[in-house]
């Protein structure tokens, strides 16, 4: 451990003074090391709530034994979720079949619209998902998603009148630990645990990756305030899981605000690139690189890692690199993808598959519909697109040629999966599109593009800050000519000089 920076020393002092803390920690700024300093500064017993299993395992090797490191789901599973083991990981089935088992058998007429049993079933399950991500104690009308054509208050009220009774029935079904008609997910027992208003036995509690916390976990964490010192840590600019129900809870948390802004991962050039995206995302921090770390920004013939925006882009990059003769690794491996590809081949050939998650689908068309329209199948959409683009045989051939990461010459990953990782050299994949052009034109008659969205800026920030030594902007190079970026960067540089 290097000599603590002034920011880290300040964090230790504030922690020892007993303050609740919210710590904005930029990419590579020693977040885990700082938490280790906090934990080592006291003999009290603590808990660390990690974002995923890998982070929890790593933290357990770096924190003193007085700190128990687990994910929130593992904590909820130990307390309550283990009762539902027999229902977890059951086969997937289309929502309309689940709806049928719940009693959704006939269409519903709402004004000029007829809501089919299939749409009603989808909406019921989405309502349960929204409820599970919320901090609300009871399932209510506002958890019902809006449907096009029923966006008015009266239209949505009519829809909720039909949906809520079935959603309540689905939630009641999930409480049976032995059997039920609704597929049981990990978020279900997390919500059930939260509803028990649990007390987490600890003198202090660290919540990591707080920018990606669901309201349900935020409520559990905040409820420990009276008996435990709370430390919320994360990076608001890395809030990239909003589509999964997460939201950045750091900016509104009632605690002493602190920052970590010096990155030990890279030097000033990559820090400048990161700050360009932080400016576009209107983030609360800017980074300072470490002068003694030599870094470059520019083209690369071959990078240690290629980071893509989508799973489809990642697989296309894998195929391109394999064709060029490289030894390629795909983060999270390819065996699950291979099993799904074999299942897809069976379904496309008119055969049932034995794949445990897809065994209930009679055809590829049914799976396509499930992935496109069913909220529970949203995670399968990139795979379906991949099969439709390349075919299952091409995917299987590519997976067979993949190499373990420690033996690969290049690793391919999505930016989402790369979060928390770093490599010496990084190239950005070609599937990061620039903002679309508007109808307006500049003085030279060229179309003026739309501003860079917060979502795209945050994902780009995550991607460019994975490099330690050399960054190739690749598919993000369009930012060099984007007018909004130039104007905001100029303003930021001028304010920095002042």
PDB file of N, CA, C and O in Angstrom, residues 278-335:
ATOM      1  N   UNK A 278     -16.637  12.501 -18.208  1.00  0.00           N
ATOM      2  CA  UNK A 278     -17.210  12.942 -16.931  1.00  0.00           C
ATOM      3  C   UNK A 278     -17.901  14.289 -17.075  1.00  0.00           C
ATOM      4  O   UNK A 278     -18.950  14.542 -16.471  1.00  0.00           O
ATOM      5  N   UNK A 279     -17.316  15.176 -17.892  1.00  0.00           N
ATOM      6  CA  UNK A 279     -17.936  16.475 -18.154  1.00  0.00           C
ATOM      7  C   UNK A 279     -19.271  16.298 -18.873  1.00  0.00           C
ATOM      8  O   UNK A 279     -20.281  16.907 -18.513  1.00  0.00           O
ATOM      9  N   UNK A 280     -19.277  15.418 -19.892  1.00  0.00           N
ATOM     10  CA  UNK A 280     -20.506  15.178 -20.654  1.00  0.00           C
ATOM     11  C   UNK A 280     -21.586  14.535 -19.790  1.00  0.00           C
ATOM     12  O   UNK A 280     -22.778  14.760 -20.006  1.00  0.00           O
ATOM     13  N   UNK A 281     -21.172  13.713 -18.815  1.00  0.00           N
ATOM     14  CA  UNK A 281     -22.135  13.055 -17.925  1.00  0.00           C
ATOM     15  C   UNK A 281     -22.541  13.937 -16.754  1.00  0.00           C
ATOM     16  O   UNK A 281     -23.352  13.519 -15.922  1.00  0.00           O
ATOM     17  N   UNK A 282     -21.964  15.151 -16.676  1.00  0.00           N
ATOM     18  CA  UNK A 282     -22.231  16.074 -15.573  1.00  0.00           C
ATOM     19  C   UNK A 282     -21.971  15.381 -14.231  1.00  0.00           C
ATOM     20  O   UNK A 282     -22.750  15.485 -13.286  1.00  0.00           O
ATOM     21  N   UNK A 283     -20.842  14.675 -14.166  1.00  0.00           N
ATOM     22  CA  UNK A 283     -20.480  13.907 -12.971  1.00  0.00           C
ATOM     23  C   UNK A 283     -19.942  14.830 -11.878  1.00  0.00           C
ATOM     24  O   UNK A 283     -19.444  15.918 -12.162  1.00  0.00           O
ATOM     25  N   UNK A 284     -20.001  14.385 -10.613  1.00  0.00           N
ATOM     26  CA  UNK A 284     -19.573  15.244  -9.491  1.00  0.00           C
ATOM     27  C   UNK A 284     -18.062  15.280  -9.273  1.00  0.00           C
ATOM     28  O   UNK A 284     -17.604  16.014  -8.401  1.00  0.00           O
ATOM     29  N   UNK A 285     -17.280  14.501 -10.005  1.00  0.00           N
ATOM     30  CA  UNK A 285     -15.827  14.496  -9.797  1.00  0.00           C
ATOM     31  C   UNK A 285     -15.102  14.619 -11.135  1.00  0.00           C
ATOM     32  O   UNK A 285     -15.680  14.410 -12.205  1.00  0.00           O
ATOM     33  N   UNK A 286     -13.814  14.993 -11.066  1.00  0.00           N
ATOM     34  CA  UNK A 286     -12.886  14.927 -12.199  1.00  0.00           C
ATOM     35  C   UNK A 286     -11.632  14.218 -11.684  1.00  0.00           C
ATOM     36  O   UNK A 286     -11.281  14.311 -10.509  1.00  0.00           O
ATOM     37  N   UNK A 287     -10.956  13.512 -12.553  1.00  0.00           N
ATOM     38  CA  UNK A 287      -9.816  12.695 -12.161  1.00  0.00           C
ATOM     39  C   UNK A 287      -8.484  13.390 -12.396  1.00  0.00           C
ATOM     40  O   UNK A 287      -8.347  14.203 -13.316  1.00  0.00           O
ATOM     41  N   UNK A 288      -7.511  13.028 -11.582  1.00  0.00           N
ATOM     42  CA  UNK A 288      -6.119  13.426 -11.779  1.00  0.00           C
ATOM     43  C   UNK A 288      -5.301  12.161 -11.983  1.00  0.00           C
ATOM     44  O   UNK A 288      -5.377  11.239 -11.163  1.00  0.00           O
ATOM     45  N   UNK A 289      -4.541  12.093 -13.070  1.00  0.00           N
ATOM     46  CA  UNK A 289      -3.700  10.929 -13.314  1.00  0.00           C
ATOM     47  C   UNK A 289      -2.424  10.991 -12.498  1.00  0.00           C
ATOM     48  O   UNK A 289      -2.038  12.051 -11.990  1.00  0.00           O
ATOM     49  N   UNK A 290      -1.760   9.845 -12.371  1.00  0.00           N
ATOM     50  CA  UNK A 290      -0.481   9.779 -11.660  1.00  0.00           C
ATOM     51  C   UNK A 290       0.651  10.069 -12.639  1.00  0.00           C
ATOM     52  O   UNK A 290       0.831   9.341 -13.618  1.00  0.00           O
ATOM     53  N   UNK A 291       1.409  11.133 -12.380  1.00  0.00           N
ATOM     54  CA  UNK A 291       2.431  11.600 -13.324  1.00  0.00           C
ATOM     55  C   UNK A 291       3.487  10.542 -13.615  1.00  0.00           C
ATOM     56  O   UNK A 291       4.067  10.536 -14.709  1.00  0.00           O
ATOM     57  N   UNK A 292       3.766   9.678 -12.671  1.00  0.00           N
ATOM     58  CA  UNK A 292       4.843   8.698 -12.854  1.00  0.00           C
ATOM     59  C   UNK A 292       4.421   7.485 -13.672  1.00  0.00           C
ATOM     60  O   UNK A 292       5.247   6.616 -13.951  1.00  0.00           O
ATOM     61  N   UNK A 293       3.144   7.413 -14.065  1.00  0.00           N
ATOM     62  CA  UNK A 293       2.667   6.298 -14.888  1.00  0.00           C
ATOM     63  C   UNK A 293       2.625   6.762 -16.340  1.00  0.00           C
ATOM     64  O   UNK A 293       1.822   7.632 -16.702  1.00  0.00           O
ATOM     65  N   UNK A 294       3.486   6.200 -17.206  1.00  0.00           N
ATOM     66  CA  UNK A 294       3.468   6.604 -18.611  1.00  0.00           C
ATOM     67  C   UNK A 294       2.246   6.035 -19.338  1.00  0.00           C
ATOM     68  O   UNK A 294       1.997   4.826 -19.297  1.00  0.00           O
ATOM     69  N   UNK A 295       1.478   6.904 -19.973  1.00  0.00           N
ATOM     70  CA  UNK A 295       0.302   6.449 -20.710  1.00  0.00           C
ATOM     71  C   UNK A 295       0.218   7.149 -22.050  1.00  0.00           C
ATOM     72  O   UNK A 295       0.749   8.253 -22.231  1.00  0.00           O
ATOM     73  N   UNK A 296      -0.467   6.495 -23.005  1.00  0.00           N
ATOM     74  CA  UNK A 296      -0.657   7.037 -24.340  1.00  0.00           C
ATOM     75  C   UNK A 296      -2.113   6.898 -24.748  1.00  0.00           C
ATOM     76  O   UNK A 296      -2.810   5.984 -24.304  1.00  0.00           O
ATOM     77  N   UNK A 297      -2.550   7.787 -25.614  1.00  0.00           N
ATOM     78  CA  UNK A 297      -3.854   7.697 -26.252  1.00  0.00           C
ATOM     79  C   UNK A 297      -3.625   7.789 -27.756  1.00  0.00           C
ATOM     80  O   UNK A 297      -3.099   8.795 -28.237  1.00  0.00           O
ATOM     81  N   UNK A 298      -3.975   6.729 -28.465  1.00  0.00           N
ATOM     82  CA  UNK A 298      -3.740   6.685 -29.906  1.00  0.00           C
ATOM     83  C   UNK A 298      -3.958   5.288 -30.447  1.00  0.00           C
ATOM     84  O   UNK A 298      -4.320   4.364 -29.697  1.00  0.00           O
ATOM     85  N   UNK A 299      -3.764   5.107 -31.744  1.00  0.00           N
ATOM     86  CA  UNK A 299      -4.034   3.839 -32.395  1.00  0.00           C
ATOM     87  C   UNK A 299      -3.156   2.705 -31.895  1.00  0.00           C
ATOM     88  O   UNK A 299      -2.013   2.914 -31.472  1.00  0.00           O
ATOM     89  N   UNK A 300      -3.706   1.491 -31.944  1.00  0.00           N
ATOM     90  CA  UNK A 300      -2.999   0.274 -31.552  1.00  0.00           C
ATOM     91  C   UNK A 300      -3.170  -0.776 -32.642  1.00  0.00           C
ATOM     92  O   UNK A 300      -4.267  -0.949 -33.179  1.00  0.00           O
ATOM     93  N   UNK A 301      -2.078  -1.466 -32.979  1.00  0.00           N
ATOM     94  CA  UNK A 301      -2.194  -2.592 -33.908  1.00  0.00           C
ATOM     95  C   UNK A 301      -2.901  -3.761 -33.229  1.00  0.00           C
ATOM     96  O   UNK A 301      -3.696  -4.467 -33.843  1.00  0.00           O
ATOM     97  N   UNK A 302      -2.574  -3.986 -31.970  1.00  0.00           N
ATOM     98  CA  UNK A 302      -3.239  -5.046 -31.206  1.00  0.00           C
ATOM     99  C   UNK A 302      -3.275  -4.642 -29.744  1.00  0.00           C
ATOM    100  O   UNK A 302      -2.265  -4.204 -29.201  1.00  0.00           O
ATOM    101  N   UNK A 303      -4.431  -4.783 -29.114  1.00  0.00           N
ATOM    102  CA  UNK A 303      -4.599  -4.422 -27.712  1.00  0.00           C
ATOM    103  C   UNK A 303      -4.737  -5.679 -26.861  1.00  0.00           C
ATOM    104  O   UNK A 303      -5.057  -6.757 -27.368  1.00  0.00           O
ATOM    105  N   UNK A 304      -4.504  -5.520 -25.580  1.00  0.00           N
ATOM    106  CA  UNK A 304      -4.732  -6.631 -24.660  1.00  0.00           C
ATOM    107  C   UNK A 304      -6.223  -6.928 -24.513  1.00  0.00           C
ATOM    108  O   UNK A 304      -6.607  -8.072 -24.260  1.00  0.00           O
ATOM    109  N   UNK A 305      -7.047  -5.911 -24.649  1.00  0.00           N
ATOM    110  CA  UNK A 305      -8.493  -6.083 -24.523  1.00  0.00           C
ATOM    111  C   UNK A 305      -9.213  -5.199 -25.526  1.00  0.00           C
ATOM    112  O   UNK A 305      -8.790  -4.069 -25.780  1.00  0.00           O
ATOM    113  N   UNK A 306     -10.296  -5.728 -26.090  1.00  0.00           N
ATOM    114  CA  UNK A 306     -11.197  -4.960 -26.951  1.00  0.00           C
ATOM    115  C   UNK A 306     -12.545  -4.912 -26.245  1.00  0.00           C
ATOM    116  O   UNK A 306     -13.120  -5.957 -25.902  1.00  0.00           O
ATOM    117  N   UNK A 307     -13.034  -3.704 -25.990  1.00  0.00           N
ATOM    118  CA  UNK A 307     -14.271  -3.522 -25.246  1.00  0.00           C
ATOM    119  C   UNK A 307     -15.381  -3.061 -26.175  1.00  0.00           C
ATOM    120  O   UNK A 307     -15.227  -2.062 -26.885  1.00  0.00           O
ATOM    121  N   UNK A 308     -16.474  -3.783 -26.170  1.00  0.00           N
ATOM    122  CA  UNK A 308     -17.588  -3.515 -27.073  1.00  0.00           C
ATOM    123  C   UNK A 308     -18.813  -3.047 -26.293  1.00  0.00           C
ATOM    124  O   UNK A 308     -18.915  -3.245 -25.083  1.00  0.00           O
ATOM    125  N   UNK A 309     -19.731  -2.448 -27.012  1.00  0.00           N
ATOM    126  CA  UNK A 309     -20.940  -1.919 -26.375  1.00  0.00           C
ATOM    127  C   UNK A 309     -21.966  -3.022 -26.138  1.00  0.00           C
ATOM    128  O   UNK A 309     -22.691  -2.995 -25.150  1.00  0.00           O
ATOM    129  N   UNK A 310     -22.039  -4.004 -27.052  1.00  0.00           N
ATOM    130  CA  UNK A 310     -23.076  -5.025 -26.989  1.00  0.00           C
ATOM    131  C   UNK A 310     -22.472  -6.423 -27.070  1.00  0.00           C
ATOM    132  O   UNK A 310     -21.339  -6.609 -27.527  1.00  0.00           O
ATOM    133  N   UNK A 311     -23.244  -7.417 -26.657  1.00  0.00           N
ATOM    134  CA  UNK A 311     -22.827  -8.806 -26.800  1.00  0.00           C
ATOM    135  C   UNK A 311     -22.660  -9.191 -28.261  1.00  0.00           C
ATOM    136  O   UNK A 311     -21.763  -9.959 -28.614  1.00  0.00           O
ATOM    137  N   UNK A 312     -23.534  -8.664 -29.099  1.00  0.00           N
ATOM    138  CA  UNK A 312     -23.428  -8.955 -30.525  1.00  0.00           C
ATOM    139  C   UNK A 312     -22.114  -8.406 -31.070  1.00  0.00           C
ATOM    140  O   UNK A 312     -21.393  -9.076 -31.809  1.00  0.00           O
ATOM    141  N   UNK A 313     -21.796  -7.168 -30.692  1.00  0.00           N
ATOM    142  CA  UNK A 313     -20.532  -6.578 -31.124  1.00  0.00           C
ATOM    143  C   UNK A 313     -19.336  -7.360 -30.618  1.00  0.00           C
ATOM    144  O   UNK A 313     -18.340  -7.541 -31.331  1.00  0.00           O
ATOM    145  N   UNK A 314     -19.421  -7.857 -29.380  1.00  0.00           N
ATOM    146  CA  UNK A 314     -18.319  -8.637 -28.814  1.00  0.00           C
ATOM    147  C   UNK A 314     -18.112  -9.930 -29.594  1.00  0.00           C
ATOM    148  O   UNK A 314     -16.972 -10.309 -29.898  1.00  0.00           O
ATOM    149  N   UNK A 315     -19.197 -10.616 -29.927  1.00  0.00           N
ATOM    150  CA  UNK A 315     -19.057 -11.874 -30.665  1.00  0.00           C
ATOM    151  C   UNK A 315     -18.551 -11.622 -32.076  1.00  0.00           C
ATOM    152  O   UNK A 315     -17.735 -12.397 -32.603  1.00  0.00           O
ATOM    153  N   UNK A 316     -19.009 -10.538 -32.700  1.00  0.00           N
ATOM    154  CA  UNK A 316     -18.500 -10.191 -34.029  1.00  0.00           C
ATOM    155  C   UNK A 316     -17.005  -9.898 -33.965  1.00  0.00           C
ATOM    156  O   UNK A 316     -16.240 -10.274 -34.860  1.00  0.00           O
ATOM    157  N   UNK A 317     -16.558  -9.234 -32.895  1.00  0.00           N
ATOM    158  CA  UNK A 317     -15.140  -8.942 -32.717  1.00  0.00           C
ATOM    159  C   UNK A 317     -14.351 -10.234 -32.500  1.00  0.00           C
ATOM    160  O   UNK A 317     -13.238 -10.396 -33.017  1.00  0.00           O
ATOM    161  N   UNK A 318     -14.919 -11.162 -31.747  1.00  0.00           N
ATOM    162  CA  UNK A 318     -14.282 -12.473 -31.548  1.00  0.00           C
ATOM    163  C   UNK A 318     -14.050 -13.153 -32.887  1.00  0.00           C
ATOM    164  O   UNK A 318     -12.960 -13.669 -33.176  1.00  0.00           O
ATOM    165  N   UNK A 319     -15.069 -13.151 -33.726  1.00  0.00           N
ATOM    166  CA  UNK A 319     -14.962 -13.823 -35.028  1.00  0.00           C
ATOM    167  C   UNK A 319     -13.914 -13.149 -35.910  1.00  0.00           C
ATOM    168  O   UNK A 319     -13.153 -13.812 -36.617  1.00  0.00           O
ATOM    169  N   UNK A 320     -13.844 -11.809 -35.849  1.00  0.00           N
ATOM    170  CA  UNK A 320     -12.865 -11.083 -36.653  1.00  0.00           C
ATOM    171  C   UNK A 320     -11.445 -11.404 -36.196  1.00  0.00           C
ATOM    172  O   UNK A 320     -10.548 -11.666 -37.020  1.00  0.00           O
ATOM    173  N   UNK A 321     -11.229 -11.409 -34.891  1.00  0.00           N
ATOM    174  CA  UNK A 321      -9.894 -11.675 -34.357  1.00  0.00           C
ATOM    175  C   UNK A 321      -9.469 -13.120 -34.591  1.00  0.00           C
ATOM    176  O   UNK A 321      -8.300 -13.394 -34.878  1.00  0.00           O
ATOM    177  N   UNK A 322     -10.403 -14.049 -34.471  1.00  0.00           N
ATOM    178  CA  UNK A 322     -10.075 -15.448 -34.750  1.00  0.00           C
ATOM    179  C   UNK A 322      -9.671 -15.631 -36.207  1.00  0.00           C
ATOM    180  O   UNK A 322      -8.713 -16.358 -36.516  1.00  0.00           O
ATOM    181  N   UNK A 323     -10.388 -14.957 -37.099  1.00  0.00           N
ATOM    182  CA  UNK A 323     -10.064 -15.055 -38.523  1.00  0.00           C
ATOM    183  C   UNK A 323      -8.678 -14.492 -38.816  1.00  0.00           C
ATOM    184  O   UNK A 323      -8.009 -14.917 -39.770  1.00  0.00           O
ATOM    185  N   UNK A 324      -8.223 -13.538 -37.979  1.00  0.00           N
ATOM    186  CA  UNK A 324      -6.895 -12.944 -38.157  1.00  0.00           C
ATOM    187  C   UNK A 324      -5.801 -13.766 -37.482  1.00  0.00           C
ATOM    188  O   UNK A 324      -4.622 -13.369 -37.511  1.00  0.00           O
ATOM    189  N   UNK A 325      -6.176 -14.885 -36.859  1.00  0.00           N
ATOM    190  CA  UNK A 325      -5.189 -15.782 -36.285  1.00  0.00           C
ATOM    191  C   UNK A 325      -4.814 -15.518 -34.839  1.00  0.00           C
ATOM    192  O   UNK A 325      -3.812 -16.053 -34.358  1.00  0.00           O
ATOM    193  N   UNK A 326      -5.602 -14.717 -34.119  1.00  0.00           N
ATOM    194  CA  UNK A 326      -5.279 -14.415 -32.723  1.00  0.00           C
ATOM    195  C   UNK A 326      -5.854 -15.480 -31.784  1.00  0.00           C
ATOM    196  O   UNK A 326      -6.856 -16.133 -32.092  1.00  0.00           O
ATOM    197  N   UNK A 327      -5.221 -15.629 -30.626  1.00  0.00           N
ATOM    198  CA  UNK A 327      -5.773 -16.445 -29.544  1.00  0.00           C
ATOM    199  C   UNK A 327      -6.702 -15.543 -28.728  1.00  0.00           C
ATOM    200  O   UNK A 327      -6.247 -14.572 -28.114  1.00  0.00           O
ATOM    201  N   UNK A 328      -7.987 -15.847 -28.719  1.00  0.00           N
ATOM    202  CA  UNK A 328      -8.996 -14.919 -28.203  1.00  0.00           C
ATOM    203  C   UNK A 328      -9.703 -15.508 -26.984  1.00  0.00           C
ATOM    204  O   UNK A 328     -10.077 -16.682 -26.975  1.00  0.00           O
ATOM    205  N   UNK A 329      -9.862 -14.688 -25.964  1.00  0.00           N
ATOM    206  CA  UNK A 329     -10.692 -15.021 -24.802  1.00  0.00           C
ATOM    207  C   UNK A 329     -11.906 -14.108 -24.791  1.00  0.00           C
ATOM    208  O   UNK A 329     -11.830 -12.949 -25.203  1.00  0.00           O
ATOM    209  N   UNK A 330     -13.024 -14.653 -24.337  1.00  0.00           N
ATOM    210  CA  UNK A 330     -14.250 -13.871 -24.175  1.00  0.00           C
ATOM    211  C   UNK A 330     -14.585 -13.864 -22.693  1.00  0.00           C
ATOM    212  O   UNK A 330     -14.710 -14.922 -22.075  1.00  0.00           O
ATOM    213  N   UNK A 331     -14.707 -12.681 -22.085  1.00  0.00           N
ATOM    214  CA  UNK A 331     -14.960 -12.629 -20.647  1.00  0.00           C
ATOM    215  C   UNK A 331     -16.233 -13.386 -20.308  1.00  0.00           C
ATOM    216  O   UNK A 331     -17.194 -13.382 -21.065  1.00  0.00           O
ATOM    217  N   UNK A 332     -16.211 -14.020 -19.164  1.00  0.00           N
ATOM    218  CA  UNK A 332     -17.257 -14.914 -18.688  1.00  0.00           C
ATOM    219  C   UNK A 332     -17.259 -16.234 -19.449  1.00  0.00           C
ATOM    220  O   UNK A 332     -18.119 -17.079 -19.224  1.00  0.00           O
ATOM    221  N   UNK A 333     -16.306 -16.422 -20.411  1.00  0.00           N
ATOM    222  CA  UNK A 333     -16.179 -17.698 -21.100  1.00  0.00           C
ATOM    223  C   UNK A 333     -17.245 -17.914 -22.150  1.00  0.00           C
ATOM    224  O   UNK A 333     -18.166 -17.111 -22.307  1.00  0.00           O
ATOM    225  N   UNK A 334     -17.151 -19.013 -22.882  1.00  0.00           N
ATOM    226  CA  UNK A 334     -18.080 -19.261 -23.974  1.00  0.00           C
ATOM    227  C   UNK A 334     -18.910 -20.517 -23.831  1.00  0.00           C
ATOM    228  O   UNK A 334     -19.713 -20.816 -24.716  1.00  0.00           O
ATOM    229  N   UNK A 335     -18.750 -21.261 -22.729  1.00  0.00           N
ATOM    230  CA  UNK A 335     -19.451 -22.535 -22.616  1.00  0.00           C
ATOM    231  C   UNK A 335     -20.964 -22.357 -22.502  1.00  0.00           C
ATOM    232  O   UNK A 335     -21.739 -23.126 -23.083  1.00  0.00           O
TER     233      UNK A 335
END
